mmCIF file of C-alpha atoms and ligand atoms in Angstrom:
data_model
loop_
_atom_site.group_PDB
_atom_site.id
_atom_site.type_symbol
_atom_site.label_atom_id
_atom_site.label_comp_id
_atom_site.label_asym_id
_atom_site.label_seq_id
_atom_site.Cartn_x
_atom_site.Cartn_y
_atom_site.Cartn_z
ATOM 1 C CA MET A 1 105.612 84.626 103.002
ATOM 2 C CA ILE A 2 102.623 82.844 101.538
ATOM 3 C CA ALA A 3 102.465 79.047 101.946
ATOM 4 C CA THR A 4 100.057 78.084 98.473
ATOM 5 C CA HIS A 5 100.782 76.960 94.994
ATOM 6 C CA ASN A 6 96.855 78.238 93.823
ATOM 7 C CA PRO A 7 97.086 81.320 91.793
ATOM 8 C CA GLY A 8 93.018 82.146 93.006
ATOM 9 C CA LYS A 9 93.911 82.216 96.656
ATOM 10 C CA LEU A 10 97.772 83.622 96.002
ATOM 11 C CA ALA A 11 95.943 86.825 94.613
ATOM 12 C CA GLU A 12 92.801 86.898 97.462
ATOM 13 C CA MET A 13 95.925 86.857 99.786
ATOM 14 C CA ARG A 14 98.093 89.312 98.832
ATOM 15 C CA GLU A 15 94.794 91.613 98.385
ATOM 16 C CA LEU A 16 93.723 90.806 101.970
ATOM 17 C CA LEU A 17 97.521 91.531 103.346
ATOM 18 C CA ALA A 18 98.211 94.540 101.463
ATOM 19 C CA PRO A 19 96.302 97.307 103.342
ATOM 20 C CA HIS A 20 98.533 96.036 106.328
ATOM 21 C CA GLY A 21 101.445 97.067 104.493
ATOM 22 C CA VAL A 22 102.270 93.544 104.360
ATOM 23 C CA GLU A 23 103.752 92.074 100.613
ATOM 24 C CA ALA A 24 104.763 88.451 100.118
ATOM 25 C CA VAL A 25 106.315 85.960 98.334
ATOM 26 C CA SER A 26 104.516 82.599 97.705
ATOM 27 C CA ALA A 27 105.338 78.805 97.852
ATOM 28 C CA GLY A 28 105.418 78.551 94.619
ATOM 29 C CA GLU A 29 107.424 81.507 93.624
ATOM 30 C CA LEU A 30 109.937 80.104 95.583
ATOM 31 C CA GLY A 31 109.471 76.421 94.859
ATOM 32 C CA LEU A 32 108.742 75.145 97.588
ATOM 33 C CA ALA A 33 107.257 71.420 97.395
ATOM 34 C CA GLU A 34 103.778 71.009 98.491
ATOM 35 C CA PRO A 35 103.703 69.107 101.605
ATOM 36 C CA GLU A 36 100.929 66.545 101.569
ATOM 37 C CA GLU A 37 97.587 67.720 103.478
ATOM 38 C CA THR A 38 97.345 64.491 105.618
ATOM 39 C CA GLY A 39 95.058 66.250 108.402
ATOM 40 C CA ASP A 40 91.503 65.298 108.717
ATOM 41 C CA SER A 41 90.776 69.115 109.498
ATOM 42 C CA PHE A 42 90.839 72.785 107.448
ATOM 43 C CA ARG A 43 92.873 74.113 110.295
ATOM 44 C CA ALA A 44 95.068 70.803 110.463
ATOM 45 C CA ASN A 45 95.731 70.967 107.034
ATOM 46 C CA ALA A 46 96.409 75.388 107.407
ATOM 47 C CA GLY A 47 98.548 73.980 110.108
ATOM 48 C CA ILE A 48 100.676 71.335 108.061
ATOM 49 C CA LYS A 49 101.528 73.783 105.334
ATOM 50 C CA ALA A 50 102.339 76.383 106.874
ATOM 51 C CA ILE A 51 104.643 74.841 109.265
ATOM 52 C CA ALA A 52 106.548 73.618 106.324
ATOM 53 C CA ALA A 53 106.724 76.548 104.696
ATOM 54 C CA ALA A 54 108.155 78.292 107.926
ATOM 55 C CA LYS A 55 110.498 75.662 108.580
ATOM 56 C CA ALA A 56 111.640 75.765 105.090
ATOM 57 C CA THR A 57 112.452 79.509 104.314
ATOM 58 C CA GLY A 58 112.893 80.856 108.029
ATOM 59 C CA LEU A 59 110.116 83.257 107.427
ATOM 60 C CA PRO A 60 106.767 83.771 108.721
ATOM 61 C CA ALA A 61 104.605 81.807 106.541
ATOM 62 C CA PHE A 62 100.838 82.485 106.146
ATOM 63 C CA ALA A 63 98.543 79.427 104.765
ATOM 64 C CA ASP A 64 94.654 79.062 103.951
ATOM 65 C CA ASP A 65 93.249 75.422 104.195
ATOM 66 C CA SER A 66 89.560 75.994 102.556
ATOM 67 C CA GLY A 67 86.726 73.977 100.905
ATOM 68 C CA LEU A 68 83.233 73.704 100.073
ATOM 69 C CA VAL A 69 80.884 71.665 102.417
ATOM 70 C CA VAL A 70 77.547 70.773 100.815
ATOM 71 C CA ASP A 71 74.864 69.743 103.558
ATOM 72 C CA ALA A 72 72.861 67.218 101.240
ATOM 73 C CA LEU A 73 76.514 65.529 100.544
ATOM 74 C CA ASP A 74 77.325 64.992 104.326
ATOM 75 C CA GLY A 75 79.899 67.475 103.964
ATOM 76 C CA ALA A 76 81.441 67.000 100.901
ATOM 77 C CA PRO A 77 83.644 67.847 99.099
ATOM 78 C CA GLY A 78 85.036 69.317 102.234
ATOM 79 C CA ILE A 79 88.835 68.994 102.404
ATOM 80 C CA HIS A 80 88.952 67.003 99.749
ATOM 81 C CA SER A 81 87.844 70.230 97.758
ATOM 82 C CA ALA A 82 90.548 70.717 95.700
ATOM 83 C CA ARG A 83 91.057 66.547 95.102
ATOM 84 C CA TRP A 84 87.159 66.416 93.523
ATOM 85 C CA ALA A 85 89.018 68.529 90.690
ATOM 86 C CA GLY A 86 91.486 66.120 89.767
ATOM 87 C CA GLU A 87 95.022 66.562 88.113
ATOM 88 C CA GLY A 88 93.521 69.133 85.953
ATOM 89 C CA LYS A 89 92.405 71.089 88.054
ATOM 90 C CA ASP A 90 89.225 70.858 86.353
ATOM 91 C CA PHE A 91 86.472 72.452 88.642
ATOM 92 C CA MET A 92 83.956 72.791 86.004
ATOM 93 C CA ALA A 93 84.193 68.784 86.320
ATOM 94 C CA ALA A 94 84.258 68.831 90.125
ATOM 95 C CA MET A 95 80.808 71.246 89.870
ATOM 96 C CA THR A 96 79.371 69.180 87.743
ATOM 97 C CA ARG A 97 79.761 65.945 89.526
ATOM 98 C CA ILE A 98 78.283 67.959 93.013
ATOM 99 C CA GLU A 99 75.218 68.476 90.281
ATOM 100 C CA ARG A 100 75.028 65.035 89.560
ATOM 101 C CA LEU A 101 74.987 63.867 93.002
ATOM 102 C CA LEU A 102 72.251 66.686 94.268
ATOM 103 C CA GLN A 103 70.045 65.720 91.334
ATOM 104 C CA GLU A 104 70.290 61.925 92.180
ATOM 105 C CA ARG A 105 69.256 63.061 95.680
ATOM 106 C CA GLY A 106 66.399 64.867 94.446
ATOM 107 C CA ALA A 107 67.819 68.306 95.862
ATOM 108 C CA THR A 108 66.526 70.632 93.529
ATOM 109 C CA ALA A 109 64.824 73.006 95.632
ATOM 110 C CA PRO A 110 67.474 75.978 97.091
ATOM 111 C CA GLU A 111 66.474 74.851 100.625
ATOM 112 C CA HIS A 112 67.776 71.303 99.861
ATOM 113 C CA ARG A 113 71.188 73.351 97.908
ATOM 114 C CA LYS A 114 72.249 74.558 101.374
ATOM 115 C CA ALA A 115 76.155 74.830 101.436
ATOM 116 C CA HIS A 116 78.974 76.538 103.136
ATOM 117 C CA PHE A 117 82.953 77.629 102.345
ATOM 118 C CA VAL A 118 85.108 77.143 105.196
ATOM 119 C CA SER A 119 88.767 78.992 105.461
ATOM 120 C CA ALA A 120 91.139 78.210 108.037
ATOM 121 C CA LEU A 121 93.926 80.367 108.178
ATOM 122 C CA CYS A 122 97.313 79.915 110.030
ATOM 123 C CA VAL A 123 100.218 81.696 110.516
ATOM 124 C CA ALA A 124 103.506 79.756 111.495
ATOM 125 C CA TRP A 125 106.259 81.843 112.981
ATOM 126 C CA PRO A 126 110.124 80.816 112.977
ATOM 127 C CA ASP A 127 110.255 80.703 116.710
ATOM 128 C CA ASP A 128 107.077 77.728 116.222
ATOM 129 C CA HIS A 129 104.194 79.806 117.654
ATOM 130 C CA LEU A 130 101.041 79.590 115.729
ATOM 131 C CA GLU A 131 97.843 81.910 114.765
ATOM 132 C CA GLU A 132 95.176 80.092 114.048
ATOM 133 C CA VAL A 133 91.675 81.086 112.989
ATOM 134 C CA GLU A 134 88.076 80.064 110.859
ATOM 135 C CA ALA A 135 85.783 80.982 109.329
ATOM 136 C CA ARG A 136 82.981 80.121 106.887
ATOM 137 C CA VAL A 137 79.632 81.754 104.560
ATOM 138 C CA ASP A 138 76.842 80.183 104.054
ATOM 139 C CA GLY A 139 75.057 79.759 100.774
ATOM 140 C CA THR A 140 72.676 78.117 98.216
ATOM 141 C CA LEU A 141 74.615 76.041 95.364
ATOM 142 C CA ALA A 142 73.350 77.501 92.020
ATOM 143 C CA TRP A 143 73.100 75.508 88.555
ATOM 144 C CA PRO A 144 74.568 76.299 86.040
ATOM 145 C CA PRO A 145 77.193 77.853 87.673
ATOM 146 C CA ARG A 146 77.572 81.836 86.340
ATOM 147 C CA GLY A 147 80.295 84.336 85.779
ATOM 148 C CA THR A 148 84.090 84.074 85.097
ATOM 149 C CA ALA A 149 85.734 85.663 87.917
ATOM 150 C CA GLY A 150 87.185 84.036 91.104
ATOM 151 C CA PHE A 151 88.509 80.526 90.584
ATOM 152 C CA GLY A 152 87.381 76.870 91.989
ATOM 153 C CA TYR A 153 83.867 76.296 92.979
ATOM 154 C CA ASP A 154 82.904 80.220 92.872
ATOM 155 C CA PRO A 155 80.163 80.160 89.959
ATOM 156 C CA ALA A 156 78.253 77.798 91.982
ATOM 157 C CA PHE A 157 78.216 79.338 95.040
ATOM 158 C CA LEU A 158 75.597 82.478 95.651
ATOM 159 C CA PRO A 159 76.070 83.567 99.250
ATOM 160 C CA ASP A 160 72.903 84.222 101.146
ATOM 161 C CA GLY A 161 71.188 87.919 100.759
ATOM 162 C CA TYR A 162 73.342 88.187 97.497
ATOM 163 C CA THR A 163 71.556 87.772 93.708
ATOM 164 C CA ARG A 164 75.016 86.919 92.222
ATOM 165 C CA THR A 165 77.403 84.481 92.703
ATOM 166 C CA PHE A 166 80.908 84.507 93.713
ATOM 167 C CA GLY A 167 81.813 84.128 90.282
ATOM 168 C CA GLU A 168 80.266 87.103 89.448
ATOM 169 C CA MET A 169 81.884 89.177 91.860
ATOM 170 C CA SER A 170 84.940 91.343 91.560
ATOM 171 C CA SER A 171 87.219 90.200 94.565
ATOM 172 C CA ILE A 172 86.859 93.420 96.139
ATOM 173 C CA GLU A 173 83.033 92.327 96.233
ATOM 174 C CA LYS A 174 84.121 88.791 97.116
ATOM 175 C CA HIS A 175 86.403 89.941 100.319
ATOM 176 C CA GLY A 176 83.141 92.830 101.288
ATOM 177 C CA LEU A 177 85.556 94.050 103.491
ATOM 178 C CA PRO A 178 85.122 97.889 104.583
ATOM 179 C CA PRO A 179 83.908 100.675 103.107
ATOM 180 C CA LEU A 180 82.070 97.907 101.066
ATOM 181 C CA GLY A 181 80.989 95.518 104.269
ATOM 182 C CA LEU A 182 82.401 93.694 107.424
ATOM 183 C CA GLY A 183 83.601 90.701 105.426
ATOM 184 C CA LEU A 184 81.791 88.304 103.044
ATOM 185 C CA SER A 185 83.754 85.357 102.155
ATOM 186 C CA HIS A 186 84.936 82.412 104.383
ATOM 187 C CA ARG A 187 88.767 83.888 103.794
ATOM 188 C CA ALA A 188 88.288 87.545 104.511
ATOM 189 C CA ARG A 189 85.977 87.016 107.653
ATOM 190 C CA ALA A 190 88.747 84.605 108.862
ATOM 191 C CA PHE A 191 91.319 87.056 107.609
ATOM 192 C CA VAL A 192 89.692 89.726 109.701
ATOM 193 C CA LYS A 193 90.070 87.492 112.861
ATOM 194 C CA LEU A 194 93.661 86.799 112.068
ATOM 195 C CA ALA A 195 94.418 90.665 111.354
ATOM 196 C CA GLU A 196 93.227 91.562 115.044
ATOM 197 C CA ILE A 197 95.745 89.035 116.353
ATOM 198 C CA CYS A 198 98.599 90.045 114.414
ATOM 199 C CA LEU A 199 98.491 92.658 111.879
ATOM 200 C CA GLU A 200 99.046 96.137 112.152
ATOM 201 C CA PRO A 201 95.572 98.097 111.612
ATOM 202 C CA ARG A 202 94.503 99.205 108.024
HETATM 203 P P1 IMP B 1 93.186 73.741 99.571
HETATM 204 O O1 IMP B 1 92.928 74.507 100.468
HETATM 205 O O2 IMP B 1 94.468 73.932 98.691
HETATM 206 O O3 IMP B 1 92.787 71.917 99.769
HETATM 207 O O4 IMP B 1 91.745 73.639 98.450
HETATM 208 C C1 IMP B 1 90.699 74.107 98.582
HETATM 209 C C2 IMP B 1 89.654 74.314 97.678
HETATM 210 O O5 IMP B 1 88.648 74.522 97.827
HETATM 211 C C3 IMP B 1 90.249 74.998 96.344
HETATM 212 O O6 IMP B 1 91.300 74.578 95.506
HETATM 213 C C4 IMP B 1 89.032 75.572 95.800
HETATM 214 O O7 IMP B 1 88.770 74.417 95.027
HETATM 215 C C5 IMP B 1 87.854 75.584 96.571
HETATM 216 N N1 IMP B 1 87.865 76.806 97.504
HETATM 217 C C6 IMP B 1 88.263 77.360 98.310
HETATM 218 N N2 IMP B 1 88.117 77.926 98.745
HETATM 219 C C7 IMP B 1 87.862 79.134 97.498
HETATM 220 C C8 IMP B 1 86.818 80.007 97.237
HETATM 221 O O8 IMP B 1 86.980 81.216 97.916
HETATM 222 N N3 IMP B 1 86.218 79.856 95.564
HETATM 223 C C9 IMP B 1 85.859 79.051 95.006
HETATM 224 N N4 IMP B 1 86.838 77.895 95.804
HETATM 225 C C10 IMP B 1 87.158 77.771 96.535
#
């Protein structure tokens, strides 16, 4: 099962699992409560979500904890990336808040607008053992945000070496997996590591 209530993440995690012949229900579909993310790292919070879901269902549970880390903001929003969008999950407001803070710091040149996404993935097995991996993708923050694909901060994130934001890419391009590439997004790169550990080859 996929331990998320976030529809954007769920779609990507299902797409990543599908070529390995794995189908999964989600925590949202099962009506599970969302555990409080009390960890102080992406890895800790991925573990909290996966362990809670595995305990509640008796199924192997796959969780992602991820976020956007902005260099000029000392790593914010980081593990608080979802919270910056507030109760209404308003990511345009969260991107605007980041942009205001960057402007206040005079961060207008691309070299002062460096950021990366991190994804920590955890699989919790019913026998209590865990598989944990983490990966990142580096890029620059674009303003104004561009594109309507993806979710969260995707329209503001320009991955290094590309001219289009994640918001302007299909999910297939954002994953950047074979035959297109060897993994582009933080989540796809982490998933490649996870697949090596515990999934059948594609
Ligand atoms: P959490 O892992 O549930 O704490 O939430 C992570 C938050 O980081 C998401 O709600 C998004 O706002 C943001 N985020 C994580 N991964 C991505 C991504 O691939 N694209 C855009 N935003 C992301």
